Coordinates of C-alpha atoms in Angstrom, one line a residue:
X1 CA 68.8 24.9 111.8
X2 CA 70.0 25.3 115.5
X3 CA 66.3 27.4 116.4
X4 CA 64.9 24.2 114.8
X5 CA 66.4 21.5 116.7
X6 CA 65.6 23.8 119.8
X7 CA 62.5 23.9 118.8
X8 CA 61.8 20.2 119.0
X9 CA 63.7 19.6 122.1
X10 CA 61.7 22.0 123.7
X11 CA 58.6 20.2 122.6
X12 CA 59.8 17.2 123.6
X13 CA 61.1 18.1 127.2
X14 CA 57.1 19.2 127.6
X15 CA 55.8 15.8 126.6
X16 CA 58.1 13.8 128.7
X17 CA 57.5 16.0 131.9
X18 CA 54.0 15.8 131.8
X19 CA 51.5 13.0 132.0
X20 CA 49.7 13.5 128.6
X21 CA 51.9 12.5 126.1
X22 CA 52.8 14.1 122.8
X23 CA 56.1 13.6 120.2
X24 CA 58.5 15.6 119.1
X25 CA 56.9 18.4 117.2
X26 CA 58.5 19.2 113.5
X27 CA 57.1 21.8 111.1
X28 CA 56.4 25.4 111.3
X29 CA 54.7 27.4 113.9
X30 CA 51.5 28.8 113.4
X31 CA 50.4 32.2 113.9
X32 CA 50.3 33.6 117.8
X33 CA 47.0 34.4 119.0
X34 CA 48.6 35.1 122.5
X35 CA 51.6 36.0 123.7
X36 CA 52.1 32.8 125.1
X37 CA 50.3 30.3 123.1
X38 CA 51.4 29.2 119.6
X39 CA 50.1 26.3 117.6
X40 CA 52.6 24.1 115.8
X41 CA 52.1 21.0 114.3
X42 CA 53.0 17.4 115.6
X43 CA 53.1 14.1 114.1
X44 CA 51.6 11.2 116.0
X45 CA 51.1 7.1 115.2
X46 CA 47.5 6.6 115.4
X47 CA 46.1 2.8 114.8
X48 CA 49.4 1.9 112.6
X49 CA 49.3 5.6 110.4
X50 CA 50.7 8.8 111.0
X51 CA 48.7 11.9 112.0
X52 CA 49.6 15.3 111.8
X53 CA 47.6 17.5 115.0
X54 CA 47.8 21.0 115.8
X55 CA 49.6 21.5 119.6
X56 CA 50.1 24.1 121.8
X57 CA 52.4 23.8 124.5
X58 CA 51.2 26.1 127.8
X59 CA 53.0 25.8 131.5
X60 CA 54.8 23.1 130.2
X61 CA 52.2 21.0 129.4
X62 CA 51.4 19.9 125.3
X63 CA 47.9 20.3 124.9
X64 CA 45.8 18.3 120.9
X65 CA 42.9 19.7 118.8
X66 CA 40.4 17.7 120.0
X67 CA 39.0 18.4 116.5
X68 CA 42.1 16.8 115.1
X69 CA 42.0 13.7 117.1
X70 CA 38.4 13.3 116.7
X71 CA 39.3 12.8 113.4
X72 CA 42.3 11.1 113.3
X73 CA 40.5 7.6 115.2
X74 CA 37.4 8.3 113.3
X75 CA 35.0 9.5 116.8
X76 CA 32.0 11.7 116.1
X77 CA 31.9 15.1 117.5
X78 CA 29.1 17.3 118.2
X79 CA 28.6 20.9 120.0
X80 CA 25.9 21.3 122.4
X81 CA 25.5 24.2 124.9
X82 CA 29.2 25.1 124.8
X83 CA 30.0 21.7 125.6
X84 CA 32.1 19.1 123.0
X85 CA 30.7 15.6 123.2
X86 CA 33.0 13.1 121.8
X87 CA 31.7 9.3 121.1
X88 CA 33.4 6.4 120.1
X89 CA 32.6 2.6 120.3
X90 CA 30.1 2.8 122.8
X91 CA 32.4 5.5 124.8
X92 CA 31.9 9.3 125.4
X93 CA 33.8 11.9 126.3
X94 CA 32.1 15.5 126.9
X95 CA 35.0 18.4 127.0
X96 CA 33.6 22.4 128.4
X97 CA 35.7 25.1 127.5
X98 CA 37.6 26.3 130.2
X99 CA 37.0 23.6 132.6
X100 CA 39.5 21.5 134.5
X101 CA 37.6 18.2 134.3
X102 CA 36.1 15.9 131.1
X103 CA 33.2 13.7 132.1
X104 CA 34.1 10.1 130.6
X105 CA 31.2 7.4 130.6
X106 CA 29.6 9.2 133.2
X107 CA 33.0 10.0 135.2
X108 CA 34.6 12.8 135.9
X109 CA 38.5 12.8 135.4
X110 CA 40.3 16.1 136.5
X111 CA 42.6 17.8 133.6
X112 CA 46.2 19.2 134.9
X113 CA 44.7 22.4 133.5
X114 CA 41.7 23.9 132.5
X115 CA 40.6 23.0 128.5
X116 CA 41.9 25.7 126.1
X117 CA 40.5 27.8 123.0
X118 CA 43.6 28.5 120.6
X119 CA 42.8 30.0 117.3
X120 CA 38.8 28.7 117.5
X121 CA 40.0 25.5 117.9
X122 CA 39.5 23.6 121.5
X123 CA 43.1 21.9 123.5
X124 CA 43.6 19.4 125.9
X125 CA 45.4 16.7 127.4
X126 CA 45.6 13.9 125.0
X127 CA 45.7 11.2 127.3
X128 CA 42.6 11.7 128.9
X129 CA 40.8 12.3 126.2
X130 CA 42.1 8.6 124.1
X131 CA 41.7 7.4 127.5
X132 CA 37.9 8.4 128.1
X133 CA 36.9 7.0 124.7
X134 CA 38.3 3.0 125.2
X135 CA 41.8 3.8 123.8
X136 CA 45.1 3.9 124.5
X137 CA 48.7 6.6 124.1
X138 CA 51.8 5.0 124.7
X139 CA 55.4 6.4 123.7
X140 CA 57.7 4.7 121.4
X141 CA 61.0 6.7 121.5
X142 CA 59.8 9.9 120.5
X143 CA 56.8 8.8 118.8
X144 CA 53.5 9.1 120.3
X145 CA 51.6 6.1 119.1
X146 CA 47.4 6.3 119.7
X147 CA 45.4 2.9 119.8
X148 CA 41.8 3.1 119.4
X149 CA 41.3 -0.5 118.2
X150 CA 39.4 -2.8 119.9
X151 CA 41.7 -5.8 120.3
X152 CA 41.4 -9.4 120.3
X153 CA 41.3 -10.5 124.4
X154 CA 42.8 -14.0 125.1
X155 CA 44.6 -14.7 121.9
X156 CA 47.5 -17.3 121.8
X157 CA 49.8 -18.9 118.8
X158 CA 50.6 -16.2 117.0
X159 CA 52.2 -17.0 113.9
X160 CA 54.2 -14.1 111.5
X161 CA 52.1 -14.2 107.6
X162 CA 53.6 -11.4 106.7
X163 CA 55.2 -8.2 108.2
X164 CA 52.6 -6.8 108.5
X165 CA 50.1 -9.2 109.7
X166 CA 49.9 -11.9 112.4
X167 CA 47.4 -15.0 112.5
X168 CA 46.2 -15.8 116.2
X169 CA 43.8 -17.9 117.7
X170 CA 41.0 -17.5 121.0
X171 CA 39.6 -21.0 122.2
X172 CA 36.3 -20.9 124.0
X173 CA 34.4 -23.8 125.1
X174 CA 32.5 -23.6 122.1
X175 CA 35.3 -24.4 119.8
X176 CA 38.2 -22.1 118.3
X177 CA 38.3 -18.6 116.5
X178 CA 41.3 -17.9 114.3
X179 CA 41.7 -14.2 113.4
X180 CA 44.7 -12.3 111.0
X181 CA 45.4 -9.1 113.2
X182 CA 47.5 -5.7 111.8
X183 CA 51.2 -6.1 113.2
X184 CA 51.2 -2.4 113.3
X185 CA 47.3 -1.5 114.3
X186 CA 45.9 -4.7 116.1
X187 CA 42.5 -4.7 114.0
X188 CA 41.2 -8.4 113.4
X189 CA 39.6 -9.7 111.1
X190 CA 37.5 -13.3 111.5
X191 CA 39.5 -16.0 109.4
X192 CA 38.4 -19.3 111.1
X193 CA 35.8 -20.3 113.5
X194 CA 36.1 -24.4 114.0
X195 CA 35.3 -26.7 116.6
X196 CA 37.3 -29.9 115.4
X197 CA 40.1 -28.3 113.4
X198 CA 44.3 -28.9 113.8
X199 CA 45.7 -25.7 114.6
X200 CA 46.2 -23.4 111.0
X201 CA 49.8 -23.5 109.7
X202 CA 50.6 -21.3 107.7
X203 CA 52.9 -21.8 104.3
X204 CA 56.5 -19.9 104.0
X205 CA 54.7 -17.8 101.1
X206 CA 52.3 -16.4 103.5
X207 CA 49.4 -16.9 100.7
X208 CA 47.3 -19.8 103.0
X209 CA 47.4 -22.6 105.5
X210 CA 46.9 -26.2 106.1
X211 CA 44.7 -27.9 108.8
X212 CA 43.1 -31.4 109.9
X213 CA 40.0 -32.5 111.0
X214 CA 39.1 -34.9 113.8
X215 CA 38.6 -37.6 110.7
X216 CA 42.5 -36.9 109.3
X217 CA 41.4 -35.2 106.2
X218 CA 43.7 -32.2 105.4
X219 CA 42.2 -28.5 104.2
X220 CA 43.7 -25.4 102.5
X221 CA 42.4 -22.4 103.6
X222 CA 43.6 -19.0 101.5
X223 CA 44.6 -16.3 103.8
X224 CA 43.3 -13.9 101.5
X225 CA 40.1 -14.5 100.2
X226 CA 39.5 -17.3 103.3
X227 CA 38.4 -20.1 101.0
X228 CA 38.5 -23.5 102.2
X229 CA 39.6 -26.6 99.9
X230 CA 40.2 -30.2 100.6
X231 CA 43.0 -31.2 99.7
X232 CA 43.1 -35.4 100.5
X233 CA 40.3 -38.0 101.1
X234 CA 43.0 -39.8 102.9
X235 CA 41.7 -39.8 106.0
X236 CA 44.3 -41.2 108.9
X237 CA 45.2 -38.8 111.9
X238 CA 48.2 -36.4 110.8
X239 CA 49.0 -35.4 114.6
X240 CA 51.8 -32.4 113.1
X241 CA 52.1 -30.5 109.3
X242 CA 55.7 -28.9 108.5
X243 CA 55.5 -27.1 105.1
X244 CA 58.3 -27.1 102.7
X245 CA 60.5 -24.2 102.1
X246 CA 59.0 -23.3 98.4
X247 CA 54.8 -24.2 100.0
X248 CA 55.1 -27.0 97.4
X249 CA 54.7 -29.8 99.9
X250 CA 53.5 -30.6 103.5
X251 CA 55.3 -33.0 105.7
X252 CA 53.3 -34.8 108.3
X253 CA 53.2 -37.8 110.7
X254 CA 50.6 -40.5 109.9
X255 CA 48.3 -42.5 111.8
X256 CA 46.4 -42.1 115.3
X257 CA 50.0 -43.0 117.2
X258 CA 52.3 -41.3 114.5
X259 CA 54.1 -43.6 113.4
X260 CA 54.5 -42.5 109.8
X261 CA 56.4 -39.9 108.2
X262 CA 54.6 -39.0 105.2
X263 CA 54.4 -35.8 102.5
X264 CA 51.7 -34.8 100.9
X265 CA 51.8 -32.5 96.8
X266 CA 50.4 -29.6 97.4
X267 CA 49.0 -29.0 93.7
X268 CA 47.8 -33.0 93.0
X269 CA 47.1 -34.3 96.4
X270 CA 48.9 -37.2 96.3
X271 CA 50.6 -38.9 99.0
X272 CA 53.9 -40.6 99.2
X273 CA 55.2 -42.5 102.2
X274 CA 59.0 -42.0 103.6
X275 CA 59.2 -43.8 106.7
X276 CA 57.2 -46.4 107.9
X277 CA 59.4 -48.6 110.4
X278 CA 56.6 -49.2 112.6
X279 CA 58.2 -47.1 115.7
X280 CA 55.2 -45.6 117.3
X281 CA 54.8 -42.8 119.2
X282 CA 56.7 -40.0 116.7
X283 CA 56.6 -36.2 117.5
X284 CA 58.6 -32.7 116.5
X285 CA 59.0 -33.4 113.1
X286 CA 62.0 -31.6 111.8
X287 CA 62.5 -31.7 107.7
X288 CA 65.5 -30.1 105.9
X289 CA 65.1 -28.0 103.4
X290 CA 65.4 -30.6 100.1
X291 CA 63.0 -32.7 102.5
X292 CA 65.4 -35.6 102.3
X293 CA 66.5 -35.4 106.0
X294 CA 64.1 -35.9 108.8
X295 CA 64.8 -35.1 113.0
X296 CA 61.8 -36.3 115.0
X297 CA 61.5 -37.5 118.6
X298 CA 60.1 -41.0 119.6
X299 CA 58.5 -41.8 122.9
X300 CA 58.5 -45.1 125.0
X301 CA 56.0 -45.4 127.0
X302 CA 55.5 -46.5 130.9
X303 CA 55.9 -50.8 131.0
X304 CA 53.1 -53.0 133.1
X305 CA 55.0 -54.7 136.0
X306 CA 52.1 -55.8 137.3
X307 CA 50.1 -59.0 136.7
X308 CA 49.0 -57.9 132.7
X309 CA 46.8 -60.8 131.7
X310 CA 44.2 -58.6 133.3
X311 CA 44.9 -55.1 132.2
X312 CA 41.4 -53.8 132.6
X313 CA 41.6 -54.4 136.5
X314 CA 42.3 -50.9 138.9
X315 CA 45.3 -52.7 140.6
X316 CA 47.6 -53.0 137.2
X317 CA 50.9 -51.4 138.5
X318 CA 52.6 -49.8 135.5
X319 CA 56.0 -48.5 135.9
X320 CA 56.5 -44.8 134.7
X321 CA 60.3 -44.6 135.3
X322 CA 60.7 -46.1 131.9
X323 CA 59.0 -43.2 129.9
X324 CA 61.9 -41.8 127.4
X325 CA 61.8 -39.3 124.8
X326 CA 64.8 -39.8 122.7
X327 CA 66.1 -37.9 119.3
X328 CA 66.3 -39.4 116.0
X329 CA 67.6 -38.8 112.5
X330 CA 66.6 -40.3 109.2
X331 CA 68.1 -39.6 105.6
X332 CA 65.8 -40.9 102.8
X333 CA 68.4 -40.3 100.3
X334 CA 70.0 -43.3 101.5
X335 CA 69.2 -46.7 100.2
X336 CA 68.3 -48.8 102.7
X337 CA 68.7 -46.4 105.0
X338 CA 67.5 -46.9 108.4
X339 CA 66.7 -43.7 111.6
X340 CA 69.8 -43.5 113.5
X341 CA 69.4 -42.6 117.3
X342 CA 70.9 -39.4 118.4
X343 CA 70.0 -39.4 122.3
X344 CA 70.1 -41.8 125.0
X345 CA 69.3 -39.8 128.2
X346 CA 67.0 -40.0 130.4
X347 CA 66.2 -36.4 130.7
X348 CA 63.3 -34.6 129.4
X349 CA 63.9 -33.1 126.1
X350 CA 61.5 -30.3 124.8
X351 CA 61.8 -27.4 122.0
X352 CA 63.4 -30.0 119.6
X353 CA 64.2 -28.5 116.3
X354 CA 66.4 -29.2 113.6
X355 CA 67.9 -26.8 110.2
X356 CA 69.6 -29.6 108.5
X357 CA 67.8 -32.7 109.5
X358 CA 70.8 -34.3 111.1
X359 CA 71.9 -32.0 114.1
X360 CA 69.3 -31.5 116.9
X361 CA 69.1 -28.6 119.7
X362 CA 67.0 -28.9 122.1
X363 CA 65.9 -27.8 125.8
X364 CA 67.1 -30.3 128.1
X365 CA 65.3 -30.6 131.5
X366 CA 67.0 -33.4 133.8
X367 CA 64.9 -32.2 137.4
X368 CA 62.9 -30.0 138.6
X369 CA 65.3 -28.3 140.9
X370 CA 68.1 -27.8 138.1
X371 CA 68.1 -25.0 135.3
X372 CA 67.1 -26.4 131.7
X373 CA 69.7 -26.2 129.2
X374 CA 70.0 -25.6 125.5
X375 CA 71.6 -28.5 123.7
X376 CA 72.7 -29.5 120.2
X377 CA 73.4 -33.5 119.1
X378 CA 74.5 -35.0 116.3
X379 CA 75.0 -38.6 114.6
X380 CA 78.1 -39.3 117.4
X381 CA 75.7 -38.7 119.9
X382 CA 78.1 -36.1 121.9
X383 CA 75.7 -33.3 123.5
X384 CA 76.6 -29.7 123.5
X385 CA 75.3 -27.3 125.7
X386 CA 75.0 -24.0 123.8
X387 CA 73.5 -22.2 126.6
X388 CA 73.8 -22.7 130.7
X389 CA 73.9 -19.7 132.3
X390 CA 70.1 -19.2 132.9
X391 CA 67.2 -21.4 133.0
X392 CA 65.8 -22.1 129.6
X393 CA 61.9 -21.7 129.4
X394 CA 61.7 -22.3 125.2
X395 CA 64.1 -22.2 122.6
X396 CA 63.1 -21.5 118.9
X397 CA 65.1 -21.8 115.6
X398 CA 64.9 -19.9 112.6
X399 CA 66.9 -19.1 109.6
X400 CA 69.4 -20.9 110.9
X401 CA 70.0 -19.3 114.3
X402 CA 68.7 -20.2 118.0
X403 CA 66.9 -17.8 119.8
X404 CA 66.1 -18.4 123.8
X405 CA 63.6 -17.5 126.0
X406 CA 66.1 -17.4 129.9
X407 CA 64.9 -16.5 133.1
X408 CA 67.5 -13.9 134.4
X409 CA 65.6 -13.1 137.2
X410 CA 62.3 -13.2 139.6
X411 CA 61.0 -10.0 137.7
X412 CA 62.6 -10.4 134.0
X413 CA 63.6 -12.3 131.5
X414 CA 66.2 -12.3 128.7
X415 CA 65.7 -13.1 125.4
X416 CA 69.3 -14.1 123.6
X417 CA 70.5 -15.5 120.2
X418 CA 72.9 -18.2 120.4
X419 CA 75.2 -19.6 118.0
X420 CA 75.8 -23.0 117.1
X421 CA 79.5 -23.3 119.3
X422 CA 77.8 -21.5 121.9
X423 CA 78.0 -17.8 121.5
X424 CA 75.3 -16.1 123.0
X425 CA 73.9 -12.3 122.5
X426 CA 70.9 -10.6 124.4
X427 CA 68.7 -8.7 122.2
X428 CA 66.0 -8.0 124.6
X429 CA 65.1 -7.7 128.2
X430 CA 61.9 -8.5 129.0
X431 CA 59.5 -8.7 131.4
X432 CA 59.2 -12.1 133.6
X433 CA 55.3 -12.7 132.4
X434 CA 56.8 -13.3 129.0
X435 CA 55.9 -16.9 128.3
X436 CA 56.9 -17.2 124.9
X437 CA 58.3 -15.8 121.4
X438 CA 57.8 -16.0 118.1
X439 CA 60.3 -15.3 115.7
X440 CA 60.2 -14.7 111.9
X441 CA 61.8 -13.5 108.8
X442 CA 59.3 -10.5 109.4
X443 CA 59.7 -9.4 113.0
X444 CA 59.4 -11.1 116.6
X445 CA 56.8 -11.2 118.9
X446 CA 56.1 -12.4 122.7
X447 CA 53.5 -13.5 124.4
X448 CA 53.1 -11.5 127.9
X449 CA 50.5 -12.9 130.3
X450 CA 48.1 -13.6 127.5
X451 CA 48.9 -10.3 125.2
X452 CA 50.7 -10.8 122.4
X453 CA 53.1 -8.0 121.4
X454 CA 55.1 -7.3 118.4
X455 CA 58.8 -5.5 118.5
X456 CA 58.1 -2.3 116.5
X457 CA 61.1 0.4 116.5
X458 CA 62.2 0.4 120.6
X459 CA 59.0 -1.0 121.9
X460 CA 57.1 -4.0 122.4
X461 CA 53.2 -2.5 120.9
X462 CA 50.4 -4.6 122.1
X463 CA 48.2 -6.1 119.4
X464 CA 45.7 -8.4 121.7
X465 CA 44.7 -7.7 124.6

């Protein structure tokens, strides 16, 4: 048992000392076929699935079968004058026994040390071979983790469907692609191409989403088999869609200025009103879970101070200073009941959410030269700050806990969970190009200068590009 773990360390100290990459070796050694060469064999992640290759570990450098991860990423291999020729999506890689250099594309990229023969099988460096043909080697803990997948460029929203996949969407000027991409792999599949659809939200069960056209009317799309149904003729503008907790029932504002909270029966269609108070201007719709309790924001608007019995004239003088977004509550299990204002600052308030329907956190932004700050309100009106000590670039709830996206410093940023009296944890420290994060029953994931990645073990793994 000691020899083993020796063994592996040893393996392991190689691959970390050197610049091609391999994890720590477990199994048992194959025969010698010189003194100092022995083939063992090594497990690697490659595109989300374990792969077992021979290695061989020679002045202190770990060396693959080519043959073996040829085969592992699905590349074609061929023999031709003593010289390996390696393709893969449009990329080649041609290996010569012996030789310190592969020729990738066209290019010549020098080896640490010449290509070996072990056992009639051909080594090298794996990272200049995964390299040469588009992909990618990366080390997660001790696990060497391969990517030959040709990812996704540009993506943003990504939303969790299941653990092990992700829905995200491209925009082009010709409209928008929405694609389900392997949490563990990155390979994309085409759900959606649109050019007048809401963005896809997907239901708690993971099983489809709900979207609007530019007319209002509402669609179901099934994640699985990508079908698309209509679900309403009704066809007023529903600006925001918050499923219920069971996928029974979609929630939704109502009306080109949203100023309708409405539901909507999944199964039958039908429609049922809850609020209509005639309060334009509604937005971050909050529902608790019994869909009885309703947090939402409401928006006053700039005033004319100007003459305005001639609005259409270029010299109307419209005072901005009065624009508010302010917090509200409603409880439809009250009879009679009527929205209850929560807020009565002045200061911006973004990232509202709600678990209950009757408390509020949100980020609260009161200049541009102060930090934003993570609050929580309730029906007194008395604002909590949960979290202070950094500036607050987005705050998401789930599950009932807050999680925060803080600046802690020019070069990184902190992501924390923070309790409801204030407690607050880091999980993760992250890079400053972090924009966002996404956080699920299933996982997390951030968005990093346009690349979405997902926490997998202890590291972030890339899954657009």
């Amino acid at each position: 048992m000691v020899m083993r773990k020796a063994l592996a360390a040893s393996v392991l100290a190689a691959v970390v000392g050197t610049s091609s990459i391999v994890g720590a070796a477990s199994a048992a050694p194959a025969a010698k076929t010189a003194a100092s060469v022995q083939a063992k064999q090594a497990t690697f992640l490659v595109n989300g699935s374990s792969a077992s290759f021979r290695v061989v570990t020679k002045n202190g450098e770990t060396l693959v079968s080519i043959r073996d991860v040829a085969k592992a990423i699905g590349a074609n291999i061929a023999v031709h004058n003593g010289a390996l020729t390696v393709t893969l999506n449009g990329h080649t890689v041609e290996a010569k026994l012996s030789a310190n250099q592969i020729t990738a594309d066209g290019a010549a990229v020098s080896l640490k040390q010449p290509i070996q023969l072990v056992e009639g099988s051909t080594y090298m460096a794996v990272r200049p071979l995964v390299n040469g043909l588009g992909g990618t080697v990366a080390l997660n803990g001790t696990q060497v983790v391969i990517s030959t997948v040709k990812l996704v460029e540009g993506a943003e929203n990504p939303r969790f469907v299941s653990a092990s996949k992700l829905l995200v969407s491209t925009v082009q000027e010709s409209g928008r692609t929405d694609y389900l991409v392997d949490a563990a792999s990155g390979k994309s599949d085409v759900l959606l191409t649109s050019t007048d659809k809401s963005d896809l939200v997907v239901s708690p069960d993971g099983k489809q989403a709900i979207f609007s056209d530019s007319e209002g009317l509402l669609y179901l799309i099934n994640l699985s088999t990508k079908a698309v149904s209509k679900l309403s003729e009704d066809n007023n503008i529903k600006p925001e869609l918050v499923w219920s907790p069971d996928s029974s029932t979609v929630y939704f504002l109502q009306g080109d200025k949203g100023s309708v909270i409405a539901k909507i029966n999944v199964a039958s269609g039908e429609i049922t009103k809850i609020l209509e108070d005639k309060v334009d201007y509604k937005s971050s719709l909050n529902v608790s879970a019994d869909g009885t309790k309703f947090v939402y924001a409401v928006t006053t608007l700039g005033s004319v101070t100007a003459d305005s019995t001639n609005v259409d004239e270029d010299n109307v003088a419209i005072d901005y200073s009065t624009n508010q977004i302010q917090i509200f509550s409603f409880d439809s299990s009250v009879t009679d009941g009527k929205p209850v204002q929560l807020t009565k600052g002045t200061d911006d308030k973004v990232f509202i959410a709600s678990a209950d329907g009757k408390t509020a956190t949100y980020v609260s932004v009161a200049n541009e030269n102060s930090n934003a700050v993570l609050v929580s309100v309730g029906a007194s009106g008395t604002a909590l700050n949960l979290y202070s000590e950094r500036d607050v670039l987005e705050s998401v709830q789930y599950g009932g806990k807050l999680y925060v996206l803080a600046a802690d410093s020019d070069s990184e940023n902190g992501i924390y969970e923070v309790t409801s009296t204030g407690a607050a944890k880091q999980l993760y420290a992250v890079s400053a190009e972090v924009t966002s994060i996404v956080v699920s029953e299933f996982g997390i994931a951030v968005v990093r200068d346009g690349q979405v990645l997902v926490r997998s073990g202890n590291a972030w793994t890339a899954i657009t590009k």
